[in-house]
Amino acid sequence: MELEQISGVGKSVAKRLKDAGFANVETLAVTPARELMKRADYEKLEAAQRIVEAAREALGCRFITAYEHWEMTKNRLKCTTGSKALDKLLGGGIETQGITELVGQYGSGKTQICQTLCVTAQLKPENGCLGGNVLYFDTEGTFSSNRVYQIAAENGLDPGQTLHNIILSRVYTSDHQMFLLDNAFEKCAEENVKLVVVDSVISHFRSEFLGRETLADRQQKLNLYMHKLLRLAEILNLAVVVTNQAQSDPTPQWGSAVTDRPAGGNILAHACNTRVWLRRAKGGGSKRVAKVFDSPCLPEGECVFRITQKGIEDAPEEEEGKEQKNKASESDGNK
Ligand SMILES: Nc1ncnc2c1ncn2[C@@H]1O[C@H](COP(=O)(O)OP(=O)(O)O)[C@@H](O)[C@H]1O
Ligand SMILES: [Mg+2]
């Protein structure tokens, strides 16, 4: 996209940007303002910030052909979760240029998956990983550096180095969450971040906006937040993983028992490309079941994995086989 298409950029500014090595809007949009200031000799950081921001805006409202879209999605990377069965369910792993949502009851394994991804995201793309650093927004105070240290060590990596490559941000309110995301563009570009985790995306919104009359405001703010996250994922070709809480459904559709559904309503449903429901497997222990739902491009399905010292792993084979058999007999029964 041509530089002149940025609002406020005429011929002379475009020339100045080109001379500084910025050939198009795309490269400008992913450049930290501080770097632009230096390279294009701007005296004030604000001036550089305005241009970078306008470049991002311009990208947000452009029209592209389906071929350009195909070219863009060709660059997508996939990151292993540590479990082959879960990767397969996800169509190869957690994808860049999109948002993956993990939802489930307390203890279903959401944070454990996020913390395992903190490690795998750093490994090389040749090994089915992202080869970059991690930005982790912790809204519930449940991030454990000890646990990430353990996962890295158990997988034969240098745990200290692994922790160095994770940028941690404790989030205290929904306003703070919004503010931190606005600053994430810069941070992610500067630090070669390839995975952004928000654990959880919803907790502050749920605790601050109480009562029906505040619902519209809450959803509007959440919508803006999700859109910014998606833009970050697309522009910087990085993976975004958010966790969501389960809430009980007061009007269950099947049968009389109260059922769970994801919090966040339609806003989260629409913004997330892949949604994964997590639950404890029958019989307890370390096994968990993951189910993909509402996906525009993945078939609905389930798999079993387990949580171990190494993080997320495949369940032993006979267990996986048993679960498959159960499912087969269930679907036979439905015929
Ligand atoms: N080092 C570990 N080894 C094995 N299992 C663990 C380890 N650490 C935590 N877990 C298990 O992970 C589960 C908690 O999962 P978590 O991801 O925190 O749930 P949530 O969905 O609430 O985020 C607990 O059942 C716990 O036993
Ligand atoms: Mg958690």
Short mmCIF file of C-alpha atoms and ligand atoms in Angstrom, two decimals:
data_model
loop_
_atom_site.label_atom_id
_atom_site.label_comp_id
_atom_site.label_asym_id
_atom_site.label_seq_id
_atom_site.Cartn_x
_atom_site.Cartn_y
_atom_site.Cartn_z
CA MET A 1 0.00 0.00 0.00
CA GLU A 2 1.34 3.43 -1.04
CA LEU A 3 2.56 5.83 1.64
CA GLU A 4 0.42 8.67 0.22
CA GLN A 5 -2.67 6.70 1.25
CA ILE A 6 -1.89 7.47 4.90
CA SER A 7 -3.99 10.36 6.14
CA GLY A 8 -1.82 13.46 6.58
CA VAL A 9 1.01 12.13 4.41
CA GLY A 10 1.58 14.11 1.21
CA LYS A 11 4.32 13.88 -1.45
CA SER A 12 7.08 15.48 0.61
CA VAL A 13 6.51 13.42 3.77
CA ALA A 14 6.24 10.28 1.64
CA LYS A 15 9.62 11.10 0.08
CA ARG A 16 11.18 11.66 3.47
CA LEU A 17 9.82 8.29 4.66
CA LYS A 18 11.01 6.52 1.51
CA ASP A 19 14.48 8.03 1.84
CA ALA A 20 14.57 6.67 5.39
CA GLY A 21 13.86 3.18 4.02
CA PHE A 22 10.11 2.86 4.52
CA ALA A 23 8.77 1.67 1.19
CA ASN A 24 5.12 1.15 2.07
CA VAL A 25 2.41 1.45 4.70
CA GLU A 26 2.87 -2.12 5.93
CA THR A 27 6.49 -1.63 7.00
CA LEU A 28 5.64 1.68 8.64
CA ALA A 29 2.76 0.18 10.59
CA VAL A 30 5.02 -2.36 12.30
CA THR A 31 7.84 0.08 13.06
CA PRO A 32 8.25 1.37 16.61
CA ALA A 33 7.73 5.16 16.68
CA ARG A 34 11.11 5.64 18.35
CA GLU A 35 12.84 3.91 15.46
CA LEU A 36 10.97 6.01 12.89
CA MET A 37 11.94 9.16 14.79
CA LYS A 38 15.62 8.24 14.55
CA ARG A 39 15.66 6.98 11.00
CA ALA A 40 13.57 9.77 9.48
CA ASP A 41 15.10 12.49 11.67
CA TYR A 42 11.99 13.64 13.48
CA GLU A 43 12.70 15.93 16.39
CA LYS A 44 9.62 14.97 18.35
CA LEU A 45 8.50 11.46 19.20
CA GLU A 46 4.85 12.59 18.94
CA ALA A 47 5.26 13.35 15.23
CA ALA A 48 6.60 9.86 14.56
CA GLN A 49 3.87 8.34 16.71
CA ARG A 50 1.17 10.15 14.72
CA ILE A 51 2.48 8.73 11.44
CA VAL A 52 2.79 5.17 12.74
CA GLU A 53 -0.70 5.36 14.21
CA ALA A 54 -2.12 6.74 10.95
CA ALA A 55 -0.38 3.95 9.02
CA ARG A 56 -2.07 1.38 11.25
CA GLU A 57 -5.42 3.11 10.74
CA ALA A 58 -4.91 3.12 6.96
CA LEU A 59 -4.27 -0.63 7.02
CA GLY A 60 -7.39 -1.16 9.03
CA CYS A 61 -9.73 0.26 6.37
CA ARG A 62 -8.20 -0.85 3.11
CA PHE A 63 -9.70 -3.10 0.47
CA ILE A 64 -7.70 -6.08 -0.70
CA THR A 65 -8.28 -8.82 -3.26
CA ALA A 66 -8.86 -12.38 -2.19
CA TYR A 67 -5.47 -13.19 -3.71
CA GLU A 68 -3.74 -10.68 -1.41
CA HIS A 69 -5.62 -12.20 1.50
CA TRP A 70 -4.46 -15.67 0.48
CA GLU A 71 -0.86 -14.41 0.27
CA MET A 72 -1.16 -12.93 3.75
CA THR A 73 -2.57 -16.09 5.29
CA LYS A 74 0.17 -18.13 3.63
CA ASN A 75 2.58 -16.57 6.12
CA ARG A 76 0.62 -17.94 9.05
CA LEU A 77 2.63 -19.96 11.54
CA LYS A 78 1.34 -22.66 13.87
CA CYS A 79 2.58 -23.36 17.35
CA THR A 80 2.48 -26.72 19.07
CA THR A 81 0.68 -26.97 22.41
CA GLY A 82 2.85 -29.89 23.51
CA SER A 83 0.09 -32.43 22.77
CA LYS A 84 -0.13 -33.89 19.25
CA ALA A 85 -3.78 -34.76 19.76
CA LEU A 86 -4.63 -31.18 20.74
CA ASP A 87 -2.56 -29.78 17.85
CA LYS A 88 -4.46 -32.01 15.43
CA LEU A 89 -7.78 -30.85 16.84
CA LEU A 90 -6.65 -27.25 16.25
CA GLY A 91 -5.69 -27.97 12.64
CA GLY A 92 -1.95 -28.05 13.39
CA GLY A 93 -1.56 -25.89 16.49
CA ILE A 94 -2.27 -22.38 17.72
CA GLU A 95 -2.32 -20.09 14.68
CA THR A 96 -0.86 -16.64 14.12
CA GLN A 97 -2.99 -13.83 12.65
CA GLY A 98 -5.91 -14.85 14.82
CA ILE A 99 -7.26 -15.21 18.33
CA THR A 100 -7.63 -18.59 20.03
CA GLU A 101 -9.95 -18.71 23.02
CA LEU A 102 -9.58 -21.25 25.84
CA VAL A 103 -12.69 -21.49 27.97
CA GLY A 104 -13.63 -23.75 30.86
CA GLN A 105 -14.28 -24.08 34.56
CA TYR A 106 -11.68 -23.27 37.18
CA GLY A 107 -8.97 -25.95 37.08
CA SER A 108 -9.75 -27.10 33.54
CA GLY A 109 -6.20 -26.32 32.36
CA LYS A 110 -6.43 -22.91 30.68
CA THR A 111 -3.46 -21.37 32.46
CA GLN A 112 -1.45 -24.57 32.09
CA ILE A 113 -1.86 -24.43 28.30
CA CYS A 114 -0.90 -20.74 28.25
CA GLN A 115 2.22 -21.41 30.30
CA THR A 116 3.25 -24.32 28.09
CA LEU A 117 2.80 -22.10 25.03
CA CYS A 118 5.13 -19.55 26.67
CA VAL A 119 7.84 -22.18 26.24
CA THR A 120 6.93 -23.76 22.89
CA ALA A 121 6.38 -20.38 21.18
CA GLN A 122 10.08 -19.67 21.61
CA LEU A 123 11.28 -22.77 19.75
CA LYS A 124 12.11 -22.73 16.04
CA PRO A 125 9.40 -22.60 13.35
CA GLU A 126 11.04 -25.71 11.78
CA ASN A 127 9.87 -27.58 14.89
CA GLY A 128 6.29 -26.37 14.62
CA CYS A 129 6.83 -23.36 16.88
CA LEU A 130 6.92 -19.58 16.41
CA GLY A 131 10.58 -18.69 17.03
CA GLY A 132 9.76 -15.54 18.97
CA ASN A 133 9.21 -13.99 22.37
CA VAL A 134 6.07 -13.85 24.49
CA LEU A 135 3.99 -11.04 25.95
CA TYR A 136 1.83 -12.27 28.83
CA PHE A 137 -1.02 -10.21 30.31
CA ASP A 138 -1.91 -11.67 33.69
CA THR A 139 -5.22 -10.28 34.96
CA GLU A 140 -5.85 -12.85 37.70
CA GLY A 141 -2.38 -13.07 39.23
CA THR A 142 -2.05 -16.76 38.36
CA PHE A 143 1.09 -16.65 36.19
CA SER A 144 3.76 -18.78 37.83
CA SER A 145 7.36 -18.24 36.80
CA ASN A 146 8.25 -21.36 38.83
CA ARG A 147 5.91 -23.43 36.71
CA VAL A 148 7.30 -22.04 33.44
CA TYR A 149 10.81 -22.69 34.76
CA GLN A 150 9.77 -26.29 35.45
CA ILE A 151 8.19 -26.78 32.01
CA ALA A 152 11.29 -25.41 30.26
CA ALA A 153 13.67 -27.52 32.38
CA GLU A 154 11.61 -30.71 31.97
CA ASN A 155 11.75 -30.20 28.20
CA GLY A 156 15.53 -29.87 28.23
CA LEU A 157 15.68 -26.11 27.61
CA ASP A 158 17.57 -23.39 29.44
CA PRO A 159 14.91 -22.26 31.93
CA GLY A 160 16.59 -18.93 32.74
CA GLN A 161 16.79 -17.96 29.09
CA THR A 162 13.20 -19.04 28.56
CA LEU A 163 12.02 -16.74 31.36
CA HIS A 164 14.10 -13.87 29.95
CA ASN A 165 12.09 -14.09 26.74
CA ILE A 166 8.70 -13.65 28.41
CA ILE A 167 7.51 -10.09 29.02
CA LEU A 168 5.07 -10.10 31.87
CA SER A 169 2.41 -7.51 32.49
CA ARG A 170 0.16 -7.65 35.55
CA VAL A 171 -3.21 -6.07 34.71
CA TYR A 172 -5.20 -4.40 37.48
CA THR A 173 -8.38 -3.00 35.90
CA SER A 174 -10.18 -3.07 32.55
CA ASP A 175 -8.93 0.47 31.84
CA HIS A 176 -5.40 -0.68 32.59
CA GLN A 177 -5.95 -3.67 30.30
CA MET A 178 -6.95 -1.32 27.48
CA PHE A 179 -4.02 1.02 28.08
CA LEU A 180 -1.50 -1.82 28.12
CA LEU A 181 -2.81 -3.17 24.83
CA ASP A 182 -2.38 0.23 23.20
CA ASN A 183 1.27 0.06 24.14
CA ALA A 184 1.65 -3.54 23.05
CA PHE A 185 2.07 -2.70 19.34
CA GLU A 186 5.34 -0.98 20.07
CA LYS A 187 6.55 -3.60 22.51
CA CYS A 188 5.69 -6.55 20.27
CA ALA A 189 7.45 -5.05 17.25
CA GLU A 190 10.55 -4.08 19.26
CA GLU A 191 10.87 -7.41 21.06
CA ASN A 192 9.97 -9.84 18.25
CA VAL A 193 6.94 -11.06 20.15
CA LYS A 194 5.19 -13.96 18.40
CA LEU A 195 2.71 -14.94 21.11
CA VAL A 196 0.44 -12.68 23.16
CA VAL A 197 -1.46 -14.28 26.06
CA VAL A 198 -4.33 -12.62 27.92
CA ASP A 199 -5.21 -14.76 30.98
CA SER A 200 -8.06 -14.01 31.43
CA VAL A 201 -9.55 -11.56 29.01
CA ILE A 202 -12.84 -11.26 30.89
CA SER A 203 -12.25 -11.19 34.67
CA HIS A 204 -11.98 -7.40 35.11
CA PHE A 205 -14.90 -6.75 32.79
CA ARG A 206 -17.06 -9.17 34.74
CA SER A 207 -16.18 -7.80 38.16
CA GLU A 208 -16.35 -4.10 37.26
CA PHE A 209 -19.53 -4.04 35.22
CA LEU A 210 -22.25 -5.36 37.48
CA GLY A 211 -25.93 -5.40 36.67
CA ARG A 212 -27.88 -5.47 33.43
CA GLU A 213 -27.78 -1.70 32.90
CA THR A 214 -23.98 -1.75 32.49
CA LEU A 215 -23.96 -4.64 30.01
CA ALA A 216 -24.02 -2.50 26.87
CA ASP A 217 -21.03 -0.41 28.04
CA ARG A 218 -19.13 -3.51 29.02
CA GLN A 219 -19.69 -5.21 25.68
CA GLN A 220 -18.73 -2.08 23.76
CA LYS A 221 -15.45 -1.80 25.62
CA LEU A 222 -14.76 -5.52 25.29
CA ASN A 223 -15.49 -5.29 21.57
CA LEU A 224 -12.94 -2.51 21.12
CA TYR A 225 -10.41 -4.52 23.09
CA MET A 226 -10.92 -7.66 21.00
CA HIS A 227 -10.64 -5.72 17.76
CA LYS A 228 -7.35 -4.19 18.81
CA LEU A 229 -6.07 -7.64 19.73
CA LEU A 230 -7.06 -9.00 16.34
CA ARG A 231 -5.35 -6.12 14.55
CA LEU A 232 -2.19 -6.78 16.54
CA ALA A 233 -2.31 -10.46 15.53
CA GLU A 234 -2.84 -9.68 11.85
CA ILE A 235 -0.37 -6.84 11.40
CA LEU A 236 2.48 -8.46 13.31
CA ASN A 237 1.70 -12.05 12.24
CA LEU A 238 1.58 -13.22 15.85
CA ALA A 239 -0.65 -15.63 17.77
CA VAL A 240 -3.06 -14.34 20.39
CA VAL A 241 -4.42 -16.70 23.05
CA VAL A 242 -7.09 -15.48 25.46
CA THR A 243 -8.72 -17.40 28.29
CA ASN A 244 -12.37 -17.02 29.16
CA GLN A 245 -14.46 -18.10 32.12
CA ALA A 246 -17.40 -20.47 32.07
CA GLN A 247 -20.65 -19.14 33.45
CA SER A 248 -23.75 -21.11 34.27
CA ASP A 249 -26.59 -20.73 31.82
CA PRO A 250 -29.82 -19.72 33.54
CA THR A 251 -31.87 -20.96 30.58
CA PRO A 252 -30.35 -24.30 29.57
CA GLN A 253 -31.50 -25.43 26.15
CA TRP A 254 -31.15 -29.19 26.52
CA GLY A 255 -32.75 -30.96 29.44
CA SER A 256 -33.30 -29.43 32.82
CA ALA A 257 -29.78 -29.42 34.28
CA VAL A 258 -27.98 -26.11 34.50
CA THR A 259 -25.31 -26.02 31.79
CA ASP A 260 -22.21 -23.92 31.37
CA ARG A 261 -21.54 -21.50 28.60
CA PRO A 262 -18.64 -19.14 27.84
CA ALA A 263 -18.82 -15.67 29.40
CA GLY A 264 -18.48 -12.60 27.19
CA GLY A 265 -21.47 -13.27 24.92
CA ASN A 266 -21.43 -12.62 21.19
CA ILE A 267 -18.48 -10.24 21.31
CA LEU A 268 -16.03 -12.98 22.25
CA ALA A 269 -17.80 -15.50 20.05
CA HIS A 270 -17.28 -13.30 16.98
CA ALA A 271 -13.78 -12.05 17.68
CA CYS A 272 -12.17 -15.44 18.34
CA ASN A 273 -11.21 -17.51 15.31
CA THR A 274 -10.90 -20.73 17.26
CA ARG A 275 -12.80 -21.52 20.45
CA VAL A 276 -11.77 -24.44 22.67
CA TRP A 277 -13.89 -25.74 25.53
CA LEU A 278 -11.86 -27.47 28.25
CA ARG A 279 -13.10 -29.83 30.95
CA ARG A 280 -11.79 -32.45 33.34
CA ALA A 281 -11.98 -36.00 31.94
CA LYS A 282 -14.18 -38.49 33.75
CA GLY A 283 -12.33 -40.29 36.52
CA GLY A 284 -10.36 -37.18 37.54
CA GLY A 285 -6.57 -37.02 37.62
CA SER A 286 -4.43 -35.15 35.16
CA LYS A 287 -6.52 -35.85 32.04
CA ARG A 288 -8.48 -33.11 30.32
CA VAL A 289 -10.82 -33.04 27.35
CA ALA A 290 -10.66 -30.27 24.73
CA LYS A 291 -13.50 -29.59 22.32
CA VAL A 292 -13.44 -27.19 19.39
CA PHE A 293 -16.74 -25.37 18.90
CA ASP A 294 -18.16 -22.50 16.78
CA SER A 295 -15.22 -22.70 14.35
CA PRO A 296 -15.63 -21.23 10.85
CA CYS A 297 -13.04 -23.62 9.38
CA LEU A 298 -12.36 -26.53 11.77
CA PRO A 299 -14.62 -29.54 12.21
CA GLU A 300 -16.14 -29.92 15.65
CA GLY A 301 -14.28 -32.55 17.60
CA GLU A 302 -12.76 -33.59 20.90
CA CYS A 303 -9.46 -34.91 22.15
CA VAL A 304 -7.88 -35.94 25.43
CA PHE A 305 -4.59 -34.56 26.77
CA ARG A 306 -3.00 -34.40 30.18
CA ILE A 307 -1.23 -31.94 32.42
CA THR A 308 2.17 -33.11 33.64
CA GLN A 309 5.44 -31.67 34.90
CA LYS A 310 6.39 -31.10 31.25
CA GLY A 311 3.30 -28.95 30.75
CA ILE A 312 0.72 -30.19 28.25
CA GLU A 313 1.23 -33.69 26.85
CA ASP A 314 -0.66 -36.41 25.03
CA ALA A 315 -2.62 -38.80 27.22
CA PRO A 316 -1.25 -42.37 27.14
CA GLU A 317 -2.42 -44.16 24.00
CA GLU A 318 -4.82 -46.65 25.45
CA GLU A 319 -6.68 -43.78 27.16
CA GLU A 320 -6.92 -41.83 23.93
CA GLY A 321 -8.13 -45.00 22.15
CA LYS A 322 -10.77 -45.64 24.79
CA GLU A 323 -12.13 -42.12 24.45
CA GLN A 324 -12.29 -42.48 20.65
CA LYS A 325 -14.16 -45.79 21.03
CA ASN A 326 -16.62 -44.22 23.42
CA LYS A 327 -17.22 -41.45 20.94
CA ALA A 328 -17.70 -43.90 18.07
CA SER A 329 -20.27 -45.90 20.01
CA GLU A 330 -22.01 -42.65 21.02
CA SER A 331 -22.33 -41.56 17.40
CA ASP A 332 -23.48 -45.06 16.38
CA GLY A 333 -26.16 -44.70 18.98
CA ASN A 334 -27.25 -41.40 17.44
CA LYS A 335 -27.83 -42.91 14.03
N1 LIG B 1 3.43 -29.06 37.92
C1 LIG B 1 2.26 -29.62 37.62
N2 LIG B 1 2.19 -30.91 37.26
C2 LIG B 1 1.03 -31.48 36.99
N3 LIG B 1 -0.17 -30.85 37.05
C3 LIG B 1 -0.17 -29.56 37.41
C4 LIG B 1 1.03 -28.87 37.69
N4 LIG B 1 0.72 -27.61 38.00
C5 LIG B 1 -0.62 -27.50 37.92
N5 LIG B 1 -1.17 -28.66 37.55
C6 LIG B 1 -2.61 -28.97 37.42
O1 LIG B 1 -3.24 -28.00 36.62
C7 LIG B 1 -4.58 -27.81 37.09
C8 LIG B 1 -4.91 -26.32 37.13
O2 LIG B 1 -5.02 -25.89 35.82
P1 LIG B 1 -5.13 -24.35 35.46
O3 LIG B 1 -4.58 -24.22 34.10
O4 LIG B 1 -4.53 -23.51 36.53
O5 LIG B 1 -6.70 -24.15 35.47
P2 LIG B 1 -7.52 -22.88 34.95
O6 LIG B 1 -8.37 -23.43 33.87
O7 LIG B 1 -8.33 -22.46 36.15
O8 LIG B 1 -6.57 -21.85 34.51
C9 LIG B 1 -4.68 -28.41 38.47
O9 LIG B 1 -5.54 -29.54 38.39
C10 LIG B 1 -3.26 -28.86 38.76
O10 LIG B 1 -3.25 -30.09 39.40
MG MG B 2 -6.25 -19.90 35.20
#
